[in-house]
PDB file of C-alpha atoms in Angstrom:
ATOM      1  CA  LEU S  27      -0.300   0.146   0.061  1.00  0.00           C
ATOM      2  CA  GLY S  28       2.971   2.394   0.607  1.00  0.00           C
ATOM      3  CA  LEU S  29       4.373   1.928  -2.946  1.00  0.00           C
ATOM      4  CA  SER S  30       0.636   2.384  -4.733  1.00  0.00           C
ATOM      5  CA  SER S  31       0.339   5.329  -2.334  1.00  0.00           C
ATOM      6  CA  VAL S  32       3.964   6.700  -3.549  1.00  0.00           C
ATOM      7  CA  LEU S  33       3.076   6.174  -6.933  1.00  0.00           C
ATOM      8  CA  GLY S  34      -0.565   8.152  -6.925  1.00  0.00           C
ATOM      9  CA  ILE S  35       1.469  11.018  -5.498  1.00  0.00           C
ATOM     10  CA  VAL S  36       4.159  10.900  -8.199  1.00  0.00           C
ATOM     11  CA  LYS S  37       1.378  10.859 -10.646  1.00  0.00           C
ATOM     12  CA  SER S  38      -0.668  13.394  -9.215  1.00  0.00           C
ATOM     13  CA  HIS S  39       2.654  15.567 -10.250  1.00  0.00           C
ATOM     14  CA  GLU S  40       2.784  14.321 -13.474  1.00  0.00           C
ATOM     15  CA  GLY S  41       5.816  12.280 -12.756  1.00  0.00           C
ATOM     16  CA  PHE S  42       6.576   8.843 -12.978  1.00  0.00           C
ATOM     17  CA  LEU S  43       8.354   5.812 -11.090  1.00  0.00           C
ATOM     18  CA  ASN S  44      10.986   3.521 -12.302  1.00  0.00           C
ATOM     19  CA  VAL S  45      11.741   0.179 -10.796  1.00  0.00           C
ATOM     20  CA  TYR S  46      14.932  -2.070 -11.326  1.00  0.00           C
ATOM     21  CA  SER S  47      15.147  -5.053  -9.232  1.00  0.00           C
ATOM     22  CA  GLU S  48      18.198  -7.813  -9.237  1.00  0.00           C
ATOM     23  CA  GLU S  49      17.978 -11.101  -7.403  1.00  0.00           C
ATOM     24  CA  GLY S  50      20.626 -11.248  -4.476  1.00  0.00           C
ATOM     25  CA  ARG S  51      21.312  -7.496  -4.939  1.00  0.00           C
ATOM     26  CA  GLY S  52      18.361  -5.457  -3.905  1.00  0.00           C
ATOM     27  CA  THR S  53      15.223  -3.043  -5.739  1.00  0.00           C
ATOM     28  CA  CYS S  54      16.223   0.692  -6.582  1.00  0.00           C
ATOM     29  CA  PHE S  55      13.274   2.875  -6.953  1.00  0.00           C
ATOM     30  CA  LYS S  56      13.751   6.190  -8.884  1.00  0.00           C
ATOM     31  CA  VAL S  57      11.163   9.058  -8.746  1.00  0.00           C
ATOM     32  CA  CYS S  58      11.037  11.187 -11.604  1.00  0.00           C
ATOM     33  CA  ILE S  59       8.863  14.513 -11.282  1.00  0.00           C
ATOM     34  CA  PRO S  60       9.079  17.451 -13.614  1.00  0.00           C
ATOM     35  CA  VAL S  61      10.798  20.409 -12.448  1.00  0.00           C
ATOM     36  CA  ALA S  62       8.964  23.904 -12.652  1.00  0.00           C
ATOM     37  CA  GLY S  63      10.173  25.991 -15.505  1.00  0.00           C
ATOM     38  CA  SER S  64      10.594  29.630 -14.133  1.00  0.00           C
ATOM     39  CA  SER S  65       9.516  31.187 -10.929  1.00  0.00           C
ATOM     40  CA  SER S  66       6.683  33.221 -12.772  1.00  0.00           C
ATOM     41  CA  ARG S  67       5.537  30.152 -14.118  1.00  0.00           C
ATOM     42  CA  GLN S  68       5.511  28.185 -11.294  1.00  0.00           C
ATOM     43  CA  ASP S  69       3.554  31.216  -9.828  1.00  0.00           C
ATOM     44  CA  GLU S  70       0.902  31.317 -12.318  1.00  0.00           C
ATOM     45  CA  SER S  71       0.321  27.582 -12.313  1.00  0.00           C
ATOM     46  CA  LEU S  72       0.141  28.019  -8.355  1.00  0.00           C
ATOM     47  CA  THR S  73      -2.653  30.595  -8.815  1.00  0.00           C
ATOM     48  CA  THR S  74      -4.764  28.588 -11.269  1.00  0.00           C
ATOM     49  CA  ILE S  75      -5.370  25.517  -8.931  1.00  0.00           C
ATOM     50  CA  ASP S  76      -8.451  26.408  -7.075  1.00  0.00           C
ATOM     51  CA  LEU S  77      -7.983  24.149  -3.858  1.00  0.00           C
ATOM     52  CA  PRO S  78      -9.861  25.097  -0.806  1.00  0.00           C
ATOM     53  CA  MET S  79      -8.063  26.274   2.180  1.00  0.00           C
ATOM     54  CA  GLY S  80      -8.314  25.647   5.425  1.00  0.00           C
ATOM     55  CA  ASN S  81      -8.648  28.330   8.299  1.00  0.00           C
ATOM     56  CA  GLY S  82      -6.725  27.248  11.049  1.00  0.00           C
ATOM     57  CA  GLU S  83      -9.050  23.886  11.775  1.00  0.00           C
ATOM     58  CA  LEU S  84      -7.598  21.278  14.042  1.00  0.00           C
ATOM     59  CA  ILE S  85      -7.621  17.678  12.175  1.00  0.00           C
ATOM     60  CA  ILE S  86      -6.395  14.341  13.464  1.00  0.00           C
ATOM     61  CA  VAL S  87      -4.394  12.082  10.868  1.00  0.00           C
ATOM     62  CA  ALA S  88      -4.742   8.607  11.893  1.00  0.00           C
ATOM     63  CA  ASP S  89      -2.578   5.934   9.720  1.00  0.00           C
ATOM     64  CA  ASP S  90      -0.103   3.115  10.540  1.00  0.00           C
ATOM     65  CA  GLU S  91       1.871   4.218   7.423  1.00  0.00           C
ATOM     66  CA  ALA S  92       4.423   6.857   8.463  1.00  0.00           C
ATOM     67  CA  SER S  93       4.550   8.115   4.796  1.00  0.00           C
ATOM     68  CA  ILE S  94       0.642   8.763   4.427  1.00  0.00           C
ATOM     69  CA  CYS S  95       1.061  10.606   7.613  1.00  0.00           C
ATOM     70  CA  GLU S  96       4.134  12.999   6.946  1.00  0.00           C
ATOM     71  CA  ILE S  97       2.167  13.761   3.421  1.00  0.00           C
ATOM     72  CA  THR S  98      -1.045  14.271   4.669  1.00  0.00           C
ATOM     73  CA  ASN S  99      -0.019  16.401   7.393  1.00  0.00           C
ATOM     74  CA  THR S 100       2.265  18.613   4.915  1.00  0.00           C
ATOM     75  CA  THR S 101      -0.584  18.951   2.544  1.00  0.00           C
ATOM     76  CA  LEU S 102      -3.120  20.072   5.462  1.00  0.00           C
ATOM     77  CA  SER S 103      -0.553  22.147   6.472  1.00  0.00           C
ATOM     78  CA  MET S 104       0.313  23.966   3.469  1.00  0.00           C
ATOM     79  CA  PHE S 105      -3.527  24.524   2.930  1.00  0.00           C
ATOM     80  CA  GLY S 106      -4.075  26.257   6.327  1.00  0.00           C
ATOM     81  CA  TYR S 107      -4.910  23.403   8.874  1.00  0.00           C
ATOM     82  CA  LYS S 108      -3.427  22.279  11.909  1.00  0.00           C
ATOM     83  CA  VAL S 109      -2.694  18.720  12.256  1.00  0.00           C
ATOM     84  CA  LEU S 110      -2.303  15.930  15.053  1.00  0.00           C
ATOM     85  CA  VAL S 111      -0.887  12.557  14.415  1.00  0.00           C
ATOM     86  CA  ALA S 112      -1.807   9.199  15.464  1.00  0.00           C
ATOM     87  CA  HIS S 113      -0.261   5.649  13.862  1.00  0.00           C
ATOM     88  CA  ASP S 114      -3.325   3.581  15.173  1.00  0.00           C
ATOM     89  CA  GLY S 115      -6.688   3.969  16.494  1.00  0.00           C
ATOM     90  CA  THR S 116      -5.895   3.657  20.180  1.00  0.00           C
ATOM     91  CA  GLU S 117      -3.310   6.647  19.656  1.00  0.00           C
ATOM     92  CA  ALA S 118      -6.183   8.851  17.639  1.00  0.00           C
ATOM     93  CA  ILE S 119      -8.624   8.060  20.315  1.00  0.00           C
ATOM     94  CA  SER S 120      -6.129   9.404  23.051  1.00  0.00           C
ATOM     95  CA  VAL S 121      -5.391  12.338  20.807  1.00  0.00           C
ATOM     96  CA  PHE S 122      -8.993  13.003  20.035  1.00  0.00           C
ATOM     97  CA  ALA S 123      -9.589  12.701  24.040  1.00  0.00           C
ATOM     98  CA  GLN S 124      -7.068  15.347  24.840  1.00  0.00           C
ATOM     99  CA  HIS S 125      -8.101  17.985  21.974  1.00  0.00           C
ATOM    100  CA  GLN S 126     -11.866  17.178  21.567  1.00  0.00           C
ATOM    101  CA  LYS S 127     -13.127  20.448  22.072  1.00  0.00           C
ATOM    102  CA  ASP S 128     -10.557  21.827  19.425  1.00  0.00           C
ATOM    103  CA  VAL S 129     -10.696  19.053  16.508  1.00  0.00           C
ATOM    104  CA  LYS S 130     -12.843  19.513  13.749  1.00  0.00           C
ATOM    105  CA  ALA S 131     -12.306  16.116  11.702  1.00  0.00           C
ATOM    106  CA  VAL S 132     -10.613  13.213  11.904  1.00  0.00           C
ATOM    107  CA  ILE S 133      -9.355  11.063   8.952  1.00  0.00           C
ATOM    108  CA  THR S 134      -8.367   7.407   9.474  1.00  0.00           C
ATOM    109  CA  ASP S 135      -7.172   4.860   7.640  1.00  0.00           C
ATOM    110  CA  MET S 136      -9.550   1.814   7.891  1.00  0.00           C
ATOM    111  CA  MET S 137      -6.828  -0.880   8.308  1.00  0.00           C
ATOM    112  CA  MET S 138      -4.479  -0.175  11.320  1.00  0.00           C
ATOM    113  CA  PRO S 139      -3.177  -2.716  13.835  1.00  0.00           C
ATOM    114  CA  PHE S 140      -4.624  -2.264  17.409  1.00  0.00           C
ATOM    115  CA  MET S 141      -7.678  -1.044  16.655  1.00  0.00           C
ATOM    116  CA  ASP S 142      -8.917  -0.622  13.290  1.00  0.00           C
ATOM    117  CA  GLY S 143     -10.802   1.885  11.267  1.00  0.00           C
ATOM    118  CA  PRO S 144     -14.168   0.921  11.841  1.00  0.00           C
ATOM    119  CA  THR S 145     -13.645   0.485  16.097  1.00  0.00           C
ATOM    120  CA  THR S 146     -11.911   3.925  15.553  1.00  0.00           C
ATOM    121  CA  VAL S 147     -15.065   5.354  14.256  1.00  0.00           C
ATOM    122  CA  ARG S 148     -17.394   3.839  16.855  1.00  0.00           C
ATOM    123  CA  ALA S 149     -15.124   4.991  19.576  1.00  0.00           C
ATOM    124  CA  LEU S 150     -15.174   8.690  17.828  1.00  0.00           C
ATOM    125  CA  ARG S 151     -18.708   8.808  17.940  1.00  0.00           C
ATOM    126  CA  LYS S 152     -19.160   7.673  21.376  1.00  0.00           C
ATOM    127  CA  LEU S 153     -17.009  10.504  22.134  1.00  0.00           C
ATOM    128  CA  ASN S 154     -18.782  13.186  19.830  1.00  0.00           C
ATOM    129  CA  PRO S 155     -21.607  12.134  17.693  1.00  0.00           C
ATOM    130  CA  ASN S 156     -20.846  15.029  15.950  1.00  0.00           C
ATOM    131  CA  ILE S 157     -17.363  14.920  14.926  1.00  0.00           C
ATOM    132  CA  LYS S 158     -16.611  14.909  10.822  1.00  0.00           C
ATOM    133  CA  ILE S 159     -14.890  11.408   9.642  1.00  0.00           C
ATOM    134  CA  ILE S 160     -13.002  10.700   6.771  1.00  0.00           C
ATOM    135  CA  ALA S 161     -12.499   7.210   6.210  1.00  0.00           C
ATOM    136  CA  THR S 162      -9.521   6.038   3.833  1.00  0.00           C
ATOM    137  CA  SER S 163      -8.303   2.842   2.445  1.00  0.00           C
ATOM    138  CA  GLY S 164      -6.086   1.120  -0.218  1.00  0.00           C
ATOM    139  CA  LEU S 165      -9.026  -1.427  -0.467  1.00  0.00           C
ATOM    140  CA  ALA S 166     -12.162  -0.298  -2.322  1.00  0.00           C
ATOM    141  CA  GLU S 167     -14.376  -3.163  -0.423  1.00  0.00           C
ATOM    142  CA  ASN S 168     -13.395  -1.371   2.755  1.00  0.00           C
ATOM    143  CA  LYS S 169     -15.617   1.628   1.875  1.00  0.00           C
ATOM    144  CA  ASP S 170     -18.508  -0.466   2.983  1.00  0.00           C
ATOM    145  CA  LEU S 171     -17.182  -0.739   6.232  1.00  0.00           C
ATOM    146  CA  THR S 172     -17.404   2.607   6.699  1.00  0.00           C
ATOM    147  CA  LYS S 173     -21.669   2.597   6.719  1.00  0.00           C
ATOM    148  CA  ILE S 174     -22.064  -0.580   9.204  1.00  0.00           C
ATOM    149  CA  ASN S 175     -22.125  -1.133  12.665  1.00  0.00           C
ATOM    150  CA  GLY S 176     -22.702   2.534  13.697  1.00  0.00           C
ATOM    151  CA  ALA S 177     -19.223   3.106  11.989  1.00  0.00           C
ATOM    152  CA  ALA S 178     -20.539   5.637   9.257  1.00  0.00           C
ATOM    153  CA  ALA S 179     -18.017   7.955   8.391  1.00  0.00           C
ATOM    154  CA  ASP S 180     -18.963  11.309   6.712  1.00  0.00           C
ATOM    155  CA  GLY S 181     -16.738  10.528   3.663  1.00  0.00           C
ATOM    156  CA  PHE S 182     -14.644   8.264   1.804  1.00  0.00           C
ATOM    157  CA  LEU S 183     -11.240   8.558   0.133  1.00  0.00           C
ATOM    158  CA  GLN S 184      -9.579   5.858  -2.068  1.00  0.00           C
ATOM    159  CA  LYS S 185      -5.762   5.229  -1.524  1.00  0.00           C
ATOM    160  CA  PRO S 186      -3.961   6.733  -3.422  1.00  0.00           C
ATOM    161  CA  PHE S 187      -5.753   9.848  -3.215  1.00  0.00           C
ATOM    162  CA  THR S 188      -4.222  13.484  -4.506  1.00  0.00           C
ATOM    163  CA  ALA S 189      -4.260  16.523  -2.521  1.00  0.00           C
ATOM    164  CA  LYS S 190      -7.047  17.875  -4.258  1.00  0.00           C
ATOM    165  CA  GLN S 191      -9.219  14.781  -3.436  1.00  0.00           C
ATOM    166  CA  LEU S 192      -8.387  15.018   0.190  1.00  0.00           C
ATOM    167  CA  LEU S 193      -8.933  19.160   0.331  1.00  0.00           C
ATOM    168  CA  THR S 194     -12.178  18.860  -1.615  1.00  0.00           C
ATOM    169  CA  MET S 195     -13.373  16.059   0.776  1.00  0.00           C
ATOM    170  CA  LEU S 196     -12.137  17.918   3.793  1.00  0.00           C
ATOM    171  CA  HIS S 197     -13.867  21.255   2.825  1.00  0.00           C
ATOM    172  CA  ARG S 198     -17.160  19.548   1.820  1.00  0.00           C
ATOM    173  CA  ILE S 199     -17.608  17.485   5.547  1.00  0.00           C
ATOM    174  CA  LEU S 200     -16.362  20.815   7.148  1.00  0.00           C
ATOM    175  CA  THR S 201     -19.004  22.888   5.352  1.00  0.00           C
ATOM    176  CA  SER S 202     -21.991  20.261   5.224  1.00  0.00           C
ATOM    177  CA  GLN S 203     -25.012  21.667   7.180  1.00  0.00           C
ATOM    178  CA  PRO S 204     -26.261  18.674   9.548  1.00  0.00           C
ATOM    179  CA  LEU S 205     -28.893  16.628   8.600  1.00  0.00           C
ATOM    180  CA  MET S 206     -32.409  18.062   9.861  1.00  0.00           C
ATOM    181  CA  PRO S 207     -34.451  15.230  11.651  1.00  0.00           C
ATOM    182  CA  ALA S 208     -37.490  14.232  10.085  1.00  0.00           C
ATOM    183  CA  ASN S 209     -41.001  15.387  11.140  1.00  0.00           C
TER     184      ASN S 209
END
């Protein structure tokens, strides 16, 4: 899953990945990402990208893959969010309990050691039924896990996801109005 995430990120930057493997000697991965031309061209391309910005909202990112946590943290931080990282579900619950008055959303992987995603979502919902949650997974079938046994997430992102997908989904769930109860 880590390599598929890297590939998704590299492709989102219009790059490519070369792999060379030799038995008994190991494997070499080369990441190739295009270099921006001039600084004015780079500034121009950044202004044409219309991605939703945060306003300092505190987000918890829970994933057992350090690279996913790092990339997600960097992306969210660059776009105006504050981020706390947890490396499994139990750590996510602990971090949430310490900061629950300030946390606006949790982004959690569905497959983690110690406490998996669905269990983490259920525990978060017990602490705060209105917390916004985005579930992520490298396995498409895990999307269904976010809807059963009280583990309803507000959104689902299939790994690897792009910065645009992440920021758009997060903006959507943070700005959505709660559903009014039916009469």
